[in-house]
CSV table of C-alpha atoms in Angstrom, one decimal:
chain,number,residue,atom,x,y,z
A,1,MET,CA,13.6,16.2,59.0
A,2,TRP,CA,10.8,18.6,59.8
A,3,LYS,CA,7.2,18.2,60.9
A,4,TRP,CA,4.3,20.6,60.2
A,5,GLU,CA,1.2,19.9,62.3
A,6,ALA,CA,-2.4,20.3,61.4
A,7,ASP,CA,-5.4,20.9,63.7
A,8,LYS,CA,-7.5,17.8,64.2
A,9,ALA,CA,-5.3,15.8,61.8
A,10,ARG,CA,-6.8,13.0,59.8
A,11,GLY,CA,-3.6,11.6,58.4
A,12,VAL,CA,0.1,12.3,57.9
A,13,PHE,CA,1.9,12.9,54.6
A,14,VAL,CA,5.6,12.1,54.0
A,15,LEU,CA,6.8,14.2,51.1
A,16,VAL,CA,9.9,13.4,49.0
A,17,HIS,CA,11.3,16.1,46.8
A,18,GLY,CA,13.0,15.8,43.4
A,19,SER,CA,16.6,16.1,42.2
A,20,GLY,CA,18.3,19.4,42.9
A,21,GLU,CA,15.6,20.6,45.2
A,22,HIS,CA,15.0,20.9,49.0
A,23,HIS,CA,12.1,21.0,51.3
A,24,GLY,CA,11.8,24.8,51.2
A,25,ARG,CA,10.4,24.6,47.6
A,26,TYR,CA,7.3,22.8,49.0
A,27,GLU,CA,5.8,25.5,51.2
A,28,TRP,CA,2.6,25.8,49.2
A,29,LEU,CA,2.0,22.0,49.1
A,30,ILE,CA,2.8,21.6,52.7
A,31,GLU,CA,0.2,24.3,53.7
A,32,GLU,CA,-2.4,22.8,51.4
A,33,TRP,CA,-2.1,19.4,53.2
A,34,ARG,CA,-2.1,21.1,56.6
A,35,ALA,CA,-5.2,23.1,55.7
A,36,ASN,CA,-7.0,19.9,54.8
A,37,GLY,CA,-6.2,18.0,58.0
A,38,PHE,CA,-2.8,16.4,57.4
A,39,HIS,CA,0.4,16.6,59.3
A,40,VAL,CA,3.4,16.8,57.0
A,41,ILE,CA,6.8,15.2,57.5
A,42,MET,CA,9.6,16.1,55.1
A,43,GLY,CA,13.4,16.1,55.0
A,44,ASP,CA,16.1,16.9,52.5
A,45,LEU,CA,17.4,13.9,50.6
A,46,PRO,CA,21.1,13.2,51.2
A,47,GLY,CA,23.3,15.5,49.2
A,48,HIS,CA,20.5,18.1,49.1
A,49,GLY,CA,19.5,21.2,51.1
A,50,GLU,CA,21.4,23.3,53.7
A,51,THR,CA,22.6,20.3,55.7
A,52,ALA,CA,24.2,18.5,52.8
A,53,GLU,CA,27.7,17.4,53.8
A,54,ARG,CA,28.6,16.6,50.1
A,55,PRO,CA,26.2,18.6,47.9
A,56,GLY,CA,25.1,16.6,44.8
A,57,HIS,CA,26.8,13.4,45.9
A,58,ILE,CA,25.7,10.1,47.3
A,59,ASP,CA,27.7,6.9,47.7
A,60,SER,CA,24.6,4.7,47.2
A,61,PHE,CA,20.9,5.1,46.3
A,62,ASP,CA,20.3,3.2,49.5
A,63,GLU,CA,20.9,6.5,51.3
A,64,TYR,CA,17.6,7.7,49.9
A,65,ILE,CA,15.9,4.5,50.8
A,66,GLU,CA,17.0,4.7,54.4
A,67,SER,CA,16.1,8.4,54.7
A,68,ILE,CA,12.5,7.7,53.5
A,69,ALA,CA,12.1,4.7,55.8
A,70,ARG,CA,13.2,6.9,58.7
A,71,TRP,CA,10.7,9.6,57.9
A,72,VAL,CA,7.9,7.0,57.7
A,73,ARG,CA,9.0,5.6,61.1
A,74,LYS,CA,8.6,9.2,62.4
A,75,ALA,CA,5.2,9.4,60.9
A,76,GLU,CA,4.1,6.1,62.7
A,77,SER,CA,4.3,7.9,66.0
A,78,CYS,CA,1.2,9.9,65.1
A,79,ASN,CA,-1.0,6.8,64.9
A,80,LEU,CA,-2.7,8.1,61.8
A,81,PRO,CA,-2.9,6.8,58.2
A,82,ILE,CA,0.4,7.4,56.5
A,83,PHE,CA,0.6,8.6,52.9
A,84,LEU,CA,3.7,8.8,50.7
A,85,LEU,CA,4.1,11.4,48.0
A,86,GLY,CA,7.2,11.5,45.9
A,87,HIS,CA,8.0,13.8,43.0
A,88,SER,CA,10.4,13.0,40.1
A,89,LEU,CA,13.6,11.6,41.7
A,90,GLY,CA,11.6,11.4,44.9
A,91,GLY,CA,9.0,9.3,43.1
A,92,LEU,CA,11.8,6.9,42.0
A,93,ALA,CA,13.1,6.9,45.6
A,94,VAL,CA,9.7,6.0,46.9
A,95,ILE,CA,9.4,3.2,44.4
A,96,ARG,CA,12.7,1.8,45.4
A,97,THR,CA,12.0,2.2,49.1
A,98,LEU,CA,8.7,0.3,48.9
A,99,THR,CA,10.3,-2.6,47.0
A,100,GLU,CA,13.0,-2.9,49.7
A,101,LYS,CA,11.1,-2.1,52.9
A,102,ILE,CA,7.8,-3.2,54.4
A,103,LEU,CA,6.3,0.1,55.5
A,104,PRO,CA,2.8,0.8,57.0
A,105,VAL,CA,1.6,3.1,54.2
A,106,SER,CA,-2.1,3.6,53.4
A,107,ALA,CA,-1.6,5.0,49.9
A,108,VAL,CA,1.0,6.3,47.6
A,109,ILE,CA,1.1,9.3,45.2
A,110,LEU,CA,3.8,9.6,42.5
A,111,SER,CA,4.2,13.0,40.7
A,112,SER,CA,6.0,12.7,37.4
A,113,PRO,CA,8.1,9.8,38.8
A,114,CYS,CA,11.5,9.5,37.3
A,115,VAL,CA,11.5,6.0,35.9
A,116,GLY,CA,13.0,7.1,32.6
A,117,LEU,CA,14.7,10.3,31.3
A,118,LYS,CA,13.3,12.3,28.4
A,119,ASN,CA,16.8,13.1,27.2
A,120,PRO,CA,19.3,10.6,28.6
A,121,PRO,CA,23.0,11.0,28.1
A,122,PRO,CA,24.3,9.5,24.9
A,123,LYS,CA,25.9,6.0,25.2
A,124,PRO,CA,29.5,7.2,24.9
A,125,LEU,CA,28.9,9.7,27.8
A,126,LYS,CA,27.4,6.9,29.9
A,127,LEU,CA,30.5,4.7,29.3
A,128,PHE,CA,32.7,7.6,30.2
A,129,ALA,CA,30.7,8.2,33.5
A,130,LYS,CA,31.0,4.5,34.3
A,131,ALA,CA,34.8,4.6,33.9
A,132,VAL,CA,35.2,7.8,35.9
A,133,ASN,CA,33.0,6.4,38.6
A,134,THR,CA,35.8,3.9,39.5
A,135,PHE,CA,38.5,6.5,40.2
A,136,ALA,CA,36.8,9.9,40.7
A,137,PRO,CA,33.2,9.2,41.9
A,138,ARG,CA,32.9,12.6,43.5
A,139,TRP,CA,33.7,14.6,40.4
A,140,ARG,CA,30.7,16.8,39.8
A,141,VAL,CA,29.2,17.8,36.5
A,142,ARG,CA,26.6,20.5,35.7
A,143,ILE,CA,22.9,19.4,35.4
A,144,LYS,CA,19.6,20.9,34.7
A,145,SER,CA,17.9,20.2,38.0
A,146,SER,CA,14.2,21.0,38.6
A,147,GLY,CA,15.0,24.2,40.4
A,148,SER,CA,15.3,27.3,38.2
A,149,ASN,CA,14.8,25.2,35.1
A,150,PRO,CA,12.2,26.7,32.7
A,151,SER,CA,11.6,23.1,31.4
A,152,ALA,CA,10.3,22.2,34.8
A,153,THR,CA,7.4,24.6,35.3
A,154,ARG,CA,5.6,27.5,33.6
A,155,ASN,CA,5.3,29.2,37.0
A,156,GLN,CA,7.4,32.3,36.5
A,157,ASP,CA,7.2,33.3,40.2
A,158,ARG,CA,8.7,30.0,41.2
A,159,LEU,CA,11.5,30.2,38.7
A,160,LYS,CA,12.4,33.7,39.9
A,161,LYS,CA,12.7,32.5,43.4
A,162,ASP,CA,14.7,29.5,42.3
A,163,ASP,CA,17.2,31.8,40.5
A,164,GLN,CA,18.0,33.4,43.8
A,165,ASP,CA,18.1,30.2,45.8
A,166,PRO,CA,21.6,29.1,46.8
A,167,LEU,CA,20.3,25.7,47.9
A,168,ILE,CA,19.3,24.6,44.4
A,169,LEU,CA,21.8,22.0,43.2
A,170,ARG,CA,23.3,22.7,39.8
A,171,LYS,CA,26.0,20.0,39.9
A,172,VAL,CA,25.9,16.3,40.8
A,173,SER,CA,28.6,13.8,41.1
A,174,ILE,CA,29.4,11.0,38.7
A,175,ARG,CA,28.5,8.5,41.4
A,176,TRP,CA,25.1,10.2,41.8
A,177,TYR,CA,24.4,9.7,38.1
A,178,THR,CA,25.5,6.0,38.1
A,179,GLN,CA,23.4,5.3,41.1
A,180,LEU,CA,20.4,7.0,39.4
A,181,GLU,CA,20.8,4.8,36.4
A,182,LYS,CA,21.0,1.7,38.5
A,183,ALA,CA,17.9,2.7,40.4
A,184,LEU,CA,16.0,3.3,37.1
A,185,ASN,CA,16.8,-0.2,36.0
A,186,LEU,CA,15.8,-1.7,39.4
A,187,ALA,CA,12.5,0.1,39.2
A,188,PHE,CA,11.6,-2.3,36.4
A,189,GLU,CA,13.6,-5.3,37.4
A,190,LYS,CA,12.0,-5.5,40.8
A,191,ILE,CA,8.5,-4.4,39.7
A,192,ASP,CA,6.9,-7.5,41.1
A,193,GLU,CA,8.1,-6.7,44.5
A,194,PHE,CA,6.2,-3.4,44.7
A,195,PRO,CA,3.5,-3.8,47.4
A,196,ASP,CA,-0.2,-4.0,46.7
A,197,VAL,CA,-0.9,-0.5,48.1
A,198,PRO,CA,-3.4,2.0,46.6
A,199,LEU,CA,-1.5,4.0,44.0
A,200,LEU,CA,-2.1,7.3,42.1
A,201,VAL,CA,0.4,8.3,39.4
A,202,MET,CA,0.0,11.9,38.2
A,203,GLN,CA,2.1,12.6,35.1
A,204,ALA,CA,2.8,15.9,33.4
A,205,GLY,CA,1.5,15.7,29.8
A,206,GLU,CA,4.3,18.1,28.6
A,207,ASP,CA,7.1,16.7,30.7
A,208,LYS,CA,10.4,17.7,29.3
A,209,ILE,CA,12.5,16.0,32.0
A,210,VAL,CA,10.9,12.6,32.6
A,211,ASP,CA,9.9,10.2,29.8
A,212,LYS,CA,6.1,9.9,30.3
A,213,HIS,CA,6.0,6.8,28.0
A,214,GLU,CA,8.3,5.0,30.5
A,215,VAL,CA,6.1,6.1,33.3
A,216,ILE,CA,3.1,4.6,31.5
A,217,ARG,CA,5.1,1.4,30.8
A,218,TRP,CA,6.0,1.1,34.5
A,219,PHE,CA,2.4,1.8,35.6
A,220,ASN,CA,0.9,-0.8,33.3
A,221,GLN,CA,3.2,-3.5,34.7
A,222,ILE,CA,2.9,-2.7,38.4
A,223,PRO,CA,1.0,-5.5,40.2
A,224,VAL,CA,-1.3,-3.2,42.2
A,225,GLY,CA,-5.1,-3.8,42.3
A,226,ASP,CA,-6.1,-0.3,43.2
A,227,LYS,CA,-4.1,2.0,40.8
A,228,THR,CA,-5.0,5.1,38.9
A,229,TYR,CA,-3.0,7.0,36.2
A,230,LYS,CA,-3.8,10.6,35.6
A,231,GLU,CA,-2.1,12.6,32.9
A,232,TRP,CA,-2.3,16.4,33.0
A,233,ASN,CA,-2.4,17.7,29.5
A,234,GLY,CA,-0.3,20.8,28.9
A,235,LEU,CA,1.4,20.8,32.3
A,236,PHE,CA,5.2,20.8,32.7
A,237,HIS,CA,7.2,18.4,35.0
A,238,GLU,CA,6.4,20.1,38.3
A,239,ILE,CA,2.7,19.6,38.4
A,240,PHE,CA,2.4,20.9,42.0
A,241,ASN,CA,4.1,24.2,40.9
A,242,GLU,CA,2.1,24.7,37.7
A,243,PRO,CA,-0.5,27.5,37.4
A,244,GLU,CA,-3.1,24.7,37.6
A,245,ARG,CA,-1.7,23.3,40.8
A,246,LYS,CA,-4.9,23.8,42.9
A,247,GLU,CA,-6.7,21.4,40.5
A,248,VAL,CA,-3.8,19.0,40.7
A,249,PHE,CA,-4.0,19.1,44.5
A,250,ASP,CA,-7.7,18.6,44.6
A,251,CYS,CA,-7.2,15.5,42.5
A,252,ALA,CA,-4.7,14.2,45.0
A,253,LEU,CA,-6.9,15.0,47.9
A,254,GLY,CA,-9.8,13.2,46.3
A,255,PHE,CA,-7.7,10.1,45.9
A,256,VAL,CA,-6.6,10.1,49.5
A,257,GLU,CA,-9.8,10.7,51.3
A,258,PRO,CA,-11.4,7.3,50.6
A,259,HIS,CA,-8.3,5.7,52.2
A,260,LEU,CA,-8.7,7.5,55.6
A,261,ASN,CA,-10.0,5.6,58.6
A,262,LEU,CA,-10.4,6.2,62.3
A,263,HIS,CA,-7.2,6.4,64.3
A,264,GLN,CA,-6.3,8.1,67.5
A,265,GLU,CA,-5.3,11.7,66.8
A,266,CYS,CA,-1.6,12.6,67.2
């Protein structure tokens, strides 16, 4: 877990990255929040980043839930409004965390949240994974993660950096996939347990990784009074890495600012 501090902070953001990523890919977004008066707290999800004991593997999706809850508890010490931002897998993890934990969050932003895959594995492969999960859960298979995936962003500079990044995951375990599938189902099954917290869902219009129709279906069912759906036409999955990312950030900032209030500065 890392913390980046802002001068005269107005709030604190907890950022949650997507599959195959790590916190180092969020340097631009971190600096934007800091420049606009927000501390930022971020960690690498279990199985990700340089501290991963078992790269690409988790025993349970609960490991993500507990990590995010721990980061939010760290943010509480600032005595400032807390905002959660989850991208892709991180968006799904934020959804699952908020249905399982009561957390003091002022508002939530989901970026292309993974509540459905654009190209899910065929049914025979799913059945095979389910069988293998019982006797070889740590067996890893190659995936197209966000990092270094041209389907994720049109930002060529980002893709070039990712190609040279040894921390980008390119394989995940069978257990990881089965836990992802379970979490996808629970995102809908427990939809009524999602808290009534201000919510902004920002979805890539040309998402080649997440099924935007599933995102819309989830959004339409979520029992939240203050909710906004914004689709970015022409943008690929990683909206905060796209050439239009400053416009995307300004939209997120505009959503957050009405939810700020006076707290003692950290």
